[in-house]
Tab-separated table of C-alpha atoms in Angstrom:
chain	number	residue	atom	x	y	z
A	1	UNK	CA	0.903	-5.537	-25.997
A	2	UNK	CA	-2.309	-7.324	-25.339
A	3	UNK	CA	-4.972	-6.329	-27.805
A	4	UNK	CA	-8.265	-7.388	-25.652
A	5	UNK	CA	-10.959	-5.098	-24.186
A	6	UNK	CA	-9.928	-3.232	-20.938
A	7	UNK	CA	-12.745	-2.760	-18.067
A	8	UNK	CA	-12.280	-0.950	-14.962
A	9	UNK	CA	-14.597	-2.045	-12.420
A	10	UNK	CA	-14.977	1.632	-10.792
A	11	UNK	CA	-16.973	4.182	-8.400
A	12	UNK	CA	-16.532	7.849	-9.483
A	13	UNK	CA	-15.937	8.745	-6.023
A	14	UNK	CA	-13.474	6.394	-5.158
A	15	UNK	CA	-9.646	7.692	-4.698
A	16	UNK	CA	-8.622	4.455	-5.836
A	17	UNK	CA	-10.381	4.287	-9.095
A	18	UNK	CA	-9.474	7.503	-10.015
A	19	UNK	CA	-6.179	7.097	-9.517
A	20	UNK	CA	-6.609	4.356	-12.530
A	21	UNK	CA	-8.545	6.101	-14.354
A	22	UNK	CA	-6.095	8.857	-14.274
A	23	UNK	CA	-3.199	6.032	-15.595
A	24	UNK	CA	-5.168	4.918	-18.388
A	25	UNK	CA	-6.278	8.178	-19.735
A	26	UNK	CA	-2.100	9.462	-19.528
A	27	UNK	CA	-1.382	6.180	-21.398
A	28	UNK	CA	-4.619	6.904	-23.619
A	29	UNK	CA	-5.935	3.434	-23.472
A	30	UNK	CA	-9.360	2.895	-23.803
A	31	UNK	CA	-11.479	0.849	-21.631
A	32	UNK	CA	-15.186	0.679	-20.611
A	33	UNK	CA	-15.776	2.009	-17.549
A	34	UNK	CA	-18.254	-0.909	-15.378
A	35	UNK	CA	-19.544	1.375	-12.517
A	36	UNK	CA	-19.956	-0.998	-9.408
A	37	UNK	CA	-22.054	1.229	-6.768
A	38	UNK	CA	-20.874	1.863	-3.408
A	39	UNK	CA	-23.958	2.713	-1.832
A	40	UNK	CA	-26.584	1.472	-3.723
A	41	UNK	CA	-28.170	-1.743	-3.707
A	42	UNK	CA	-26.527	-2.303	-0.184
A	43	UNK	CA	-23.261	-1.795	-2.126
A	44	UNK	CA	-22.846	-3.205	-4.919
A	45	UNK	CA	-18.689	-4.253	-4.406
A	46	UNK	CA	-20.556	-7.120	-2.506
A	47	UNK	CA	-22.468	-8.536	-5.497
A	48	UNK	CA	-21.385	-11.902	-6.691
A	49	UNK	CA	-19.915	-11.130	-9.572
A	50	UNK	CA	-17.292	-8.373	-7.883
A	51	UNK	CA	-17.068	-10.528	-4.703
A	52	UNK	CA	-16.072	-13.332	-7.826
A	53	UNK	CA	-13.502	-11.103	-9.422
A	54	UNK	CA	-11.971	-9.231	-6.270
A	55	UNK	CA	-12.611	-11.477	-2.844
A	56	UNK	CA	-12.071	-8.302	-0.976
A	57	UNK	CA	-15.336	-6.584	-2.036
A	58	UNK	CA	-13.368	-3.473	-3.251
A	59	UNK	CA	-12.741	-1.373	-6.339
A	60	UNK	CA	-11.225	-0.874	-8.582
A	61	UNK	CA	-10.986	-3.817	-10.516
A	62	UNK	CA	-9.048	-3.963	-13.822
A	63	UNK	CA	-9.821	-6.987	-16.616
A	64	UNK	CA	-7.666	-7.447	-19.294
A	65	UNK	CA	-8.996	-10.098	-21.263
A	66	UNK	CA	-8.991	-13.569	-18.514
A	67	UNK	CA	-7.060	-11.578	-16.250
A	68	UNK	CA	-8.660	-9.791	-13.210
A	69	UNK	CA	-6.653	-7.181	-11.857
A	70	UNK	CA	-7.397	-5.432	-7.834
A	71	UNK	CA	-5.127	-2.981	-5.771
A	72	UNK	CA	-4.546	0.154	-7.843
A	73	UNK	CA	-1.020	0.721	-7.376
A	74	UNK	CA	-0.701	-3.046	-8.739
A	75	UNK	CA	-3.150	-2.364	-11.828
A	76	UNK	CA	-1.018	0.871	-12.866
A	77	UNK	CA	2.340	-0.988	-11.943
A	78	UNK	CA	0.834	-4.002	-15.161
A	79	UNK	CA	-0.083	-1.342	-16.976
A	80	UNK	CA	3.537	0.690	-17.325
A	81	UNK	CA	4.445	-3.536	-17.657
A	82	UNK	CA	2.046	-4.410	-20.112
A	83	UNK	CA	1.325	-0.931	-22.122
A	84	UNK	CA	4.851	0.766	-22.049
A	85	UNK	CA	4.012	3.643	-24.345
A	86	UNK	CA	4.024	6.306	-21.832
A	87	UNK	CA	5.884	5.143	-19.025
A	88	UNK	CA	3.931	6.110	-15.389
A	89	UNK	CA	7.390	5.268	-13.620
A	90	UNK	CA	10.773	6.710	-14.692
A	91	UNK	CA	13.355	4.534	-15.604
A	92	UNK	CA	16.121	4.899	-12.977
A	93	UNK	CA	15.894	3.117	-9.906
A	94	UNK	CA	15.816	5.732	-7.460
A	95	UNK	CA	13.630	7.743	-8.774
A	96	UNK	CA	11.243	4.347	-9.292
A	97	UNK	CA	11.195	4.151	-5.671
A	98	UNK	CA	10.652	7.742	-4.693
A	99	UNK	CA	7.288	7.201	-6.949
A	100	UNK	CA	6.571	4.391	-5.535
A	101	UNK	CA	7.813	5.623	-1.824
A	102	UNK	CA	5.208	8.473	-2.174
A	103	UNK	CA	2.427	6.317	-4.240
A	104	UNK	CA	2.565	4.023	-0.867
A	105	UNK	CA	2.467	6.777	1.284
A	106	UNK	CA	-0.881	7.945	0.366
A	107	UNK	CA	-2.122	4.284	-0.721
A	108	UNK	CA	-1.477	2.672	2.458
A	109	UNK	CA	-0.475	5.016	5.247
A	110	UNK	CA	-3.967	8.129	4.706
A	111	UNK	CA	-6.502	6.441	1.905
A	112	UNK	CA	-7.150	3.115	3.801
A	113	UNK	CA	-7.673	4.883	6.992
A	114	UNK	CA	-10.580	7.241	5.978
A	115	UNK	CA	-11.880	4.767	3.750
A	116	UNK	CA	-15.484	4.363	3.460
A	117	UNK	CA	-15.367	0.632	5.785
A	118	UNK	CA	-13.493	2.070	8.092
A	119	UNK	CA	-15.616	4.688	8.757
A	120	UNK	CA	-18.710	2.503	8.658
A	121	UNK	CA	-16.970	1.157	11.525
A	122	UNK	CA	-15.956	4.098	13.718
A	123	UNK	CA	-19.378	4.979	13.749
A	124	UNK	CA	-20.920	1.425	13.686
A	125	UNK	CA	-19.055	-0.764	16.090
A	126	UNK	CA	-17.144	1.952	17.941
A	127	UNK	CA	-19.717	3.833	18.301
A	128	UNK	CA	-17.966	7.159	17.733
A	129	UNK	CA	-20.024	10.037	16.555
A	130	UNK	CA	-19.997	12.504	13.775
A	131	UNK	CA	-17.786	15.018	15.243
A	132	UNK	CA	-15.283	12.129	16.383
A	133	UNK	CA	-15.247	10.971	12.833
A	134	UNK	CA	-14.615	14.006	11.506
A	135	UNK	CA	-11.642	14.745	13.837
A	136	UNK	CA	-10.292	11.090	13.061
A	137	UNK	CA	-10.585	11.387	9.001
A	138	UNK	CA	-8.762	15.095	9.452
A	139	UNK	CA	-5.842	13.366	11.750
A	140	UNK	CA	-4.911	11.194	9.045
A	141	UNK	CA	-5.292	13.585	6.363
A	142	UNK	CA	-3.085	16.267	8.130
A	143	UNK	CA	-0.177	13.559	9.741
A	144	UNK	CA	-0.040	11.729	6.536
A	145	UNK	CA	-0.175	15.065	3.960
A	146	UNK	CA	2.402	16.935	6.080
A	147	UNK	CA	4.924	14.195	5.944
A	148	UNK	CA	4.395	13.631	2.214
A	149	UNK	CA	4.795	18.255	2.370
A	150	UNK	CA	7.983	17.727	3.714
A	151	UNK	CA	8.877	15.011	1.587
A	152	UNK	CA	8.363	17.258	-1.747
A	153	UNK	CA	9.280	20.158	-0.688
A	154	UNK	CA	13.043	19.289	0.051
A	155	UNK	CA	13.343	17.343	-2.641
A	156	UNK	CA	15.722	17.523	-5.312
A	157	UNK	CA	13.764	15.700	-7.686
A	158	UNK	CA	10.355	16.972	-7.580
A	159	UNK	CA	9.999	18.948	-11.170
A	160	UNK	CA	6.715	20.523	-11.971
A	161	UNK	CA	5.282	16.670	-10.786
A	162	UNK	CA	6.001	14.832	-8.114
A	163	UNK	CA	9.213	13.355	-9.079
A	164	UNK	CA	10.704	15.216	-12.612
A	165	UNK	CA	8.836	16.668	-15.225
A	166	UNK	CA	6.525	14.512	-16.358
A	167	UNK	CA	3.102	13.087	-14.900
A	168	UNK	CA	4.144	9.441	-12.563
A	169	UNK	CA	2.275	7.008	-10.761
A	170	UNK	CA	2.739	9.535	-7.141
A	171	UNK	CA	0.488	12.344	-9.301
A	172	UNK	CA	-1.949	9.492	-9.899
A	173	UNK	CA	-2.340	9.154	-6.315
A	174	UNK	CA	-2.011	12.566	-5.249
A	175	UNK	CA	-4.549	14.219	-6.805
A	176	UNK	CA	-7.289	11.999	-5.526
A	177	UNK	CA	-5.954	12.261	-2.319
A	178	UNK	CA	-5.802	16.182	-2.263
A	179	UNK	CA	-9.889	15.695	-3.829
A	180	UNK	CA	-10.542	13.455	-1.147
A	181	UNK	CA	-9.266	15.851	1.464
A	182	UNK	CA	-10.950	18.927	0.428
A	183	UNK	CA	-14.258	16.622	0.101
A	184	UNK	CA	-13.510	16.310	3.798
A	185	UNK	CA	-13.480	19.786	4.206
A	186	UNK	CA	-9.637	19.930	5.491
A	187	UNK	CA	-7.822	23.448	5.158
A	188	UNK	CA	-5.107	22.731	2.089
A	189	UNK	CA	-3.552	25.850	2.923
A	190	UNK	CA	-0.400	24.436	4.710
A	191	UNK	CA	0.126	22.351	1.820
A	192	UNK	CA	1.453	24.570	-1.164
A	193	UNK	CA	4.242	22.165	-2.506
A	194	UNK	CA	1.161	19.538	-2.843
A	195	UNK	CA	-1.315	22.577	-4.217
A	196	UNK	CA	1.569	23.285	-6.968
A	197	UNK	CA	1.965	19.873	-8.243
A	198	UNK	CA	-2.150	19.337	-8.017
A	199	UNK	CA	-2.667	22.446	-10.059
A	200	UNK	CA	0.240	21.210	-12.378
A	201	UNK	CA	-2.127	17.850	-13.040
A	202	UNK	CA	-5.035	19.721	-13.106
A	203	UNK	CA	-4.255	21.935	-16.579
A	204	UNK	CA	-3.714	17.965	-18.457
A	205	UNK	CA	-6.783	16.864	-20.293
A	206	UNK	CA	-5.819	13.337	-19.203
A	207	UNK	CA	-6.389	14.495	-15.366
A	208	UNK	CA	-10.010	16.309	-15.969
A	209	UNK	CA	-10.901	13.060	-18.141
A	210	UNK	CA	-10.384	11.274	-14.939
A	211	UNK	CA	-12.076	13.733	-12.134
A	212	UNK	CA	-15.054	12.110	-10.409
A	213	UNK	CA	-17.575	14.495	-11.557
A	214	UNK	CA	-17.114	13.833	-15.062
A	215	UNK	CA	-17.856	9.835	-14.566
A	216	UNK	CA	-21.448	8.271	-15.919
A	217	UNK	CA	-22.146	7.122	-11.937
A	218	UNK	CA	-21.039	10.941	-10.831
A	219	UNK	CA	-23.983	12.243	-8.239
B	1	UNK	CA	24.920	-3.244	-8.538
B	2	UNK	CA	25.664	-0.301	-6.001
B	3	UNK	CA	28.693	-1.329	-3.812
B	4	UNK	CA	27.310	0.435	-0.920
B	5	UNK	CA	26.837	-0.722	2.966
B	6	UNK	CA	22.722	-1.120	3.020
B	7	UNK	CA	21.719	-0.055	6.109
B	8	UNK	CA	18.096	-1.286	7.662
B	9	UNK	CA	16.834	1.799	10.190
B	10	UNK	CA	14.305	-1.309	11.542
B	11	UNK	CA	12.069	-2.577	14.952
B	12	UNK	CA	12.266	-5.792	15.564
B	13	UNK	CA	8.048	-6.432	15.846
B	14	UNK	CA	7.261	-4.062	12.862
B	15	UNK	CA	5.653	-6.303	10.274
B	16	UNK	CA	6.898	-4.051	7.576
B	17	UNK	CA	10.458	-4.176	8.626
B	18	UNK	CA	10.073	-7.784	8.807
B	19	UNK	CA	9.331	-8.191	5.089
B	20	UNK	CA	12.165	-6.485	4.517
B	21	UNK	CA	14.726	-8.034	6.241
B	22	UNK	CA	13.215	-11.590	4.856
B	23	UNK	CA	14.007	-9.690	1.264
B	24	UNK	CA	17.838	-9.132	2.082
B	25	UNK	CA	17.765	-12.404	4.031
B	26	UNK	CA	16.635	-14.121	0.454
B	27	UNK	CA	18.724	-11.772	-1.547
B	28	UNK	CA	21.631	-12.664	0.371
B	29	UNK	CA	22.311	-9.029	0.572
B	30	UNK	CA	24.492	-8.248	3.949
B	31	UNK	CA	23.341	-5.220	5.426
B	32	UNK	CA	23.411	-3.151	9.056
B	33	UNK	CA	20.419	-3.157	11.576
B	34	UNK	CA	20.057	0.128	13.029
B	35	UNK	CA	17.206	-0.730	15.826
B	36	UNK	CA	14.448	2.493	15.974
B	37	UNK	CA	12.786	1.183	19.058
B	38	UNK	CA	9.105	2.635	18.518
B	39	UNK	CA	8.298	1.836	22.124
B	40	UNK	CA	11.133	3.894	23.868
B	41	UNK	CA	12.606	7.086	24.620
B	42	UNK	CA	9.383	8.460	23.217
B	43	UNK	CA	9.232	6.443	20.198
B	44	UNK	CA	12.592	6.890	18.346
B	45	UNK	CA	10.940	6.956	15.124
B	46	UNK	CA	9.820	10.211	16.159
B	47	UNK	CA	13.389	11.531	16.891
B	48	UNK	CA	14.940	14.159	14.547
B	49	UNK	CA	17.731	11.635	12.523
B	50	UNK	CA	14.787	9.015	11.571
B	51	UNK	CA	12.580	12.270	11.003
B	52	UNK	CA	15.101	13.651	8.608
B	53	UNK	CA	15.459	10.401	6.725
B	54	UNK	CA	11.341	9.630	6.819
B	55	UNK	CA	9.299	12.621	7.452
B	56	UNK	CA	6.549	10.122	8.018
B	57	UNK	CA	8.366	9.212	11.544
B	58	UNK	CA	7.649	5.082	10.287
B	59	UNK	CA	9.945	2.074	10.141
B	60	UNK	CA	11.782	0.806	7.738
B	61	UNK	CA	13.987	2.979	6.041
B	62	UNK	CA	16.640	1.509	3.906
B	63	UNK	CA	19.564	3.838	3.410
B	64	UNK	CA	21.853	2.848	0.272
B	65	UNK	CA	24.396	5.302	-0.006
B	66	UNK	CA	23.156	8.717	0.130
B	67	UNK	CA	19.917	7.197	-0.515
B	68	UNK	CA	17.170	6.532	2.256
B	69	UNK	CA	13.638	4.782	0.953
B	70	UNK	CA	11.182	4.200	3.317
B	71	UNK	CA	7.791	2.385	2.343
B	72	UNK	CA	8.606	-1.350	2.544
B	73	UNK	CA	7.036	-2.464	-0.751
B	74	UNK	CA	8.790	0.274	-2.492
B	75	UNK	CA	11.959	-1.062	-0.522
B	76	UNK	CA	11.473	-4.769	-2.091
B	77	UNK	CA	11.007	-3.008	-5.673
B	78	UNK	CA	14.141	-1.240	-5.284
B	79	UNK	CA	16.168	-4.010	-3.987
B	80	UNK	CA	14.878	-5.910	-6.933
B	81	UNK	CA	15.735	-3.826	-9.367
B	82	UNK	CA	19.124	-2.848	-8.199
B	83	UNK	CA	20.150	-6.207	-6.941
B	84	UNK	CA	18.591	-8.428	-9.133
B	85	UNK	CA	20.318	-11.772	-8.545
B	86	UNK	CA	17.363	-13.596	-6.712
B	87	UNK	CA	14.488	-11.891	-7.796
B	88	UNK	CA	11.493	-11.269	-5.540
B	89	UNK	CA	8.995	-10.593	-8.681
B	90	UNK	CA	8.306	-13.676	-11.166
B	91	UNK	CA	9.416	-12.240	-14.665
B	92	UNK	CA	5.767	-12.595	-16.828
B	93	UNK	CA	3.126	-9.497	-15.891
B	94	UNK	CA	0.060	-11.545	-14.711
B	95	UNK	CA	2.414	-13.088	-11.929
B	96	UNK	CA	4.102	-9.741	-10.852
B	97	UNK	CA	0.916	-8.433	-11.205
B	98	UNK	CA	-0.531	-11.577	-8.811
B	99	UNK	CA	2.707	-10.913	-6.152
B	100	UNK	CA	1.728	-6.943	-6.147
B	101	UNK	CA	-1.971	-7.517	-5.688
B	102	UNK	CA	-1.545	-9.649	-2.565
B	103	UNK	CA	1.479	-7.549	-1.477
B	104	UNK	CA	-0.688	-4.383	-1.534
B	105	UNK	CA	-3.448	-6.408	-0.223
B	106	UNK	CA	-1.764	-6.672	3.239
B	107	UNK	CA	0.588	-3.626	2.820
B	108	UNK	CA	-2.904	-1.223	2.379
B	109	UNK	CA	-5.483	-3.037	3.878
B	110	UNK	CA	-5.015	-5.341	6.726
B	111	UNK	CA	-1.262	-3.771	8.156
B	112	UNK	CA	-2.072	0.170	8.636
B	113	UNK	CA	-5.251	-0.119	10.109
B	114	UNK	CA	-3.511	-1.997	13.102
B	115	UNK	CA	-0.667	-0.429	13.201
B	116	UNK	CA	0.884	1.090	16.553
B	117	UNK	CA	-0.043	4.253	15.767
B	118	UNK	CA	-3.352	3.803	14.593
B	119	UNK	CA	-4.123	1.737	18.261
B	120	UNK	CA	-3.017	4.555	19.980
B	121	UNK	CA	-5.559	7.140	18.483
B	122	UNK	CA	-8.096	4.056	19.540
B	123	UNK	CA	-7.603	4.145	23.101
B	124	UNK	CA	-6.605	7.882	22.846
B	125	UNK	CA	-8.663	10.220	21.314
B	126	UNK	CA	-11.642	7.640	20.696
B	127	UNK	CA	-11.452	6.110	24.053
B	128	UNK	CA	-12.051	2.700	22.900
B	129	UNK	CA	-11.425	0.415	25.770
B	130	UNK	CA	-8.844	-3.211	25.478
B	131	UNK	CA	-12.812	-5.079	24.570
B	132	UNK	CA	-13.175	-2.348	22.053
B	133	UNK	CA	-9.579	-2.349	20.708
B	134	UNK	CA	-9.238	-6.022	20.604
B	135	UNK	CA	-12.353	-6.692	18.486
B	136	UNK	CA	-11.143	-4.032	15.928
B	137	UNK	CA	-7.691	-5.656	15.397
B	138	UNK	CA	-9.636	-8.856	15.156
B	139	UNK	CA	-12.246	-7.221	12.658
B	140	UNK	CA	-9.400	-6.212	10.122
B	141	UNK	CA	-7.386	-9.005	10.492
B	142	UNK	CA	-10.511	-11.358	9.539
B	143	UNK	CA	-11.328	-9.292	6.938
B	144	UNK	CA	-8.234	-8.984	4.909
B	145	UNK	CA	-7.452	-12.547	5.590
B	146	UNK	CA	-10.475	-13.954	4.330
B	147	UNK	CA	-10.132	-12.458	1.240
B	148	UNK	CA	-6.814	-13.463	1.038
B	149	UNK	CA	-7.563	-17.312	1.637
B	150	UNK	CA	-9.753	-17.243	-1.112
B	151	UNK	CA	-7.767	-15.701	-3.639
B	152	UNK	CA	-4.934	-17.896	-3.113
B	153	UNK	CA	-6.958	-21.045	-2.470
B	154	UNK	CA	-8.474	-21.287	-5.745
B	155	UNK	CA	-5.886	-19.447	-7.785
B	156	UNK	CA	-3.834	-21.598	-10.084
B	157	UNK	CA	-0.883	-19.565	-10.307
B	158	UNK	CA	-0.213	-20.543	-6.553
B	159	UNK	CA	2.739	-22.973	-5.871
B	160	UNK	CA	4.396	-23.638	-2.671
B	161	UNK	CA	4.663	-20.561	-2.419
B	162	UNK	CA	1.886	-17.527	-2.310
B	163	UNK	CA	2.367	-17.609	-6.709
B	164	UNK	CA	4.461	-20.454	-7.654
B	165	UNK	CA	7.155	-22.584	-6.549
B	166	UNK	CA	10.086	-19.523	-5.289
B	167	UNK	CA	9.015	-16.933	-2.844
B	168	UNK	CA	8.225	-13.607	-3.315
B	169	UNK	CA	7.672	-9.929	-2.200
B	170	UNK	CA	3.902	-11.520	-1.353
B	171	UNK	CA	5.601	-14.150	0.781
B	172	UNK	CA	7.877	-11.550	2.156
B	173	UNK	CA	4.382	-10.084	3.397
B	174	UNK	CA	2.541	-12.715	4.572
B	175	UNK	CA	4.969	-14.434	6.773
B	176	UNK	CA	4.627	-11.427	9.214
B	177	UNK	CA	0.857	-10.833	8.804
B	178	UNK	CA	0.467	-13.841	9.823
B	179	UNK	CA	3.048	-13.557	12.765
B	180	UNK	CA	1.237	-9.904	13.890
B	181	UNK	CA	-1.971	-12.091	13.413
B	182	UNK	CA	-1.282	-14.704	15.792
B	183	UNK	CA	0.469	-12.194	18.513
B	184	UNK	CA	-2.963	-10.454	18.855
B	185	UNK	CA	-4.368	-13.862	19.330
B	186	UNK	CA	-6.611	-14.573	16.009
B	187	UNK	CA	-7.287	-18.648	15.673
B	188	UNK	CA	-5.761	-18.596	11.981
B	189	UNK	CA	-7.871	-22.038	11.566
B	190	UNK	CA	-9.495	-21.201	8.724
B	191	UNK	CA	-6.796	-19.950	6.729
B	192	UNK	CA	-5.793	-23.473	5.608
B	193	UNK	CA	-4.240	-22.201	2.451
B	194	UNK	CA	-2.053	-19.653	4.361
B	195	UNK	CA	-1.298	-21.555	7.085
B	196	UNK	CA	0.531	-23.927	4.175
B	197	UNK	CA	2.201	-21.083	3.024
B	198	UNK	CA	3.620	-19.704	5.950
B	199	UNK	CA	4.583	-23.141	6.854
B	200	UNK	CA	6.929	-23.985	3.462
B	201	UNK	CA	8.183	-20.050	4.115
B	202	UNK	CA	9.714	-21.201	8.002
B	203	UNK	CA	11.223	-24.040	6.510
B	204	UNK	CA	13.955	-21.834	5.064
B	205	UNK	CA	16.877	-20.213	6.864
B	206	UNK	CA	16.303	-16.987	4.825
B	207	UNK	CA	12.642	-16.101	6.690
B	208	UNK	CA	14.042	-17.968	10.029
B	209	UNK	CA	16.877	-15.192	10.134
B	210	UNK	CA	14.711	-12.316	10.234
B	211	UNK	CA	12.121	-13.590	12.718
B	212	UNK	CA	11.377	-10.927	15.215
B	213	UNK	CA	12.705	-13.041	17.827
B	214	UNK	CA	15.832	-13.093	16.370
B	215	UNK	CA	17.042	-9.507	15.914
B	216	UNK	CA	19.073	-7.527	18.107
B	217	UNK	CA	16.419	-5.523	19.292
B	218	UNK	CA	14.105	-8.379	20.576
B	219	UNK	CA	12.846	-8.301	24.106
């Protein structure tokens, strides 16, 4: 166990920071919380010194000591590594990579789609308008959420989380992804295996810690 | 170690099926290719056996057993932790960490935003033209592998390889960026450090045996 300050580099709004945030409050390990603006300043995941840690310009960012950390799934996977006391993955295989299956559902195949650059660029470069936008972001949201519906519900594993009883890496991605969603407006009703496991997170202290609106950048 | 027949449900041009087979390739692990063209009959992803075993209709799915994963970096994780005899993850946390971080750099943010399906809603619904379409794929691909050049040209950890001397899941991942790069045309000049890379990965048998042009599915 390392004992040096943790930072997370982090926007409140950002599904991708709060999935971290989420991990680190379930393992109950401190850290400061660096807020690096997306829209201020002309964004400030372009300023030097987060260009310097992270070359793609994103958050989150975790530092452990001399050790810059960026991609969230591989920040929680070095923190079950690094901080063991409780474990975000379980311990048998297959039910490492259903958490992990689902985790990269939502963390490559919906959040990078409707992420904040890529919209800057539908309406930028491709010129598509508001209502074309919003159409896009919900197409994503409903073909990626319906598979990961169909997923869960069949499953013989899901428990009262994602996969068994106890809080793992998926719930750290899917309840920033259901937040993200509703921000977008999109209609969660055909969803209820996702709803149950969202409201399941939602009672845990260590989930509320995490929720955007309770961040010191929160608008 | 599960004495099962691994079977790879796998297109030939699909990056992420490519980083996969390069894993079992390096593993030594023999397994069955099950071709899912995604450009016939519809798409066959789309049809109701790879449906059932991946609600999210994508390629790869590796089925051990009576167990199907889909999600290729979840894939590699498994494979690594069930058949651990050539290991595709270093052993000390800072380098797994380093070999997740560039996976998921690729895997989240260069590979799903142009993917097949994610073209198709391009010239579909958006009605970007080929100018239009071409400039995006370019856009992403830039992006991403900028960022990726500079992390691994200044980062110590790197060896031959993307981090040290044996490759790894990250290798695994770039070898076929870099491929889907260069079929869509991008001058991959100034990617000196990958470029090296890529070049010490085709000297091996393991990532020559899963080149696209290699499988039974090629055209």
């Amino acid at each position: 166990m390392s004992n040096s300050k943790l930072v997370l580099h982090n926007y409140f709004r950002s599904s991708s920071a709060y999935r971290v945030r989420i991990a680190l409050h379930l393992k109950g390990l401190p850290f400061e919380y660096a807020s690096i603006h997306l829209n201020r300043n002309g964004g400030e995941q372009f300023n030097p010194a987060n260009s310097d840690r992270n070359p793609q310009q994103l958050v989150p960012v975790l530092s452990d000591g001399d050790i810059d950390i960026s991609q969230s799934l591989a920040i929680m996977e070095y923190l079950d590594e690094t901080y063991p006391a409780v474990p975000l993955l379980p311990s048998a295989p297959r039910e490492r990579a259903k958490v992990r299956q689902l985790s990269l559902a939502m963390a490559c195949d919906i959040h990078p789609l409707n992420n904040l650059r890529v919209l800057k660029y539908l309406t930028g470069p491709l010129g598509a308008d508001e209502a074309a936008k919003a159409a896009w972001i919900d197409h994503w949201h409903v073909t990626g959420l319906t598979a990961l519906e169909t997923e869960l519900a069949r499953d013989p594993q899901r428990g009262r989380f994602c996969v068994g009883d106890t809080p793992t890496m998926a719930d750290c991605c899917l309840v920033p992804q259901l937040f993200a969603a509703g921000r977008f407006g999109l209609d969660l009703a055909p969803f209820p295996t996702l709803r149950a496991i969202d409201a399941a997170c939602q009672e845990l202290p260590e989930f509320q810690l995490a929720h955007p609106a309770r961040q010191p950048d929160s608008e």
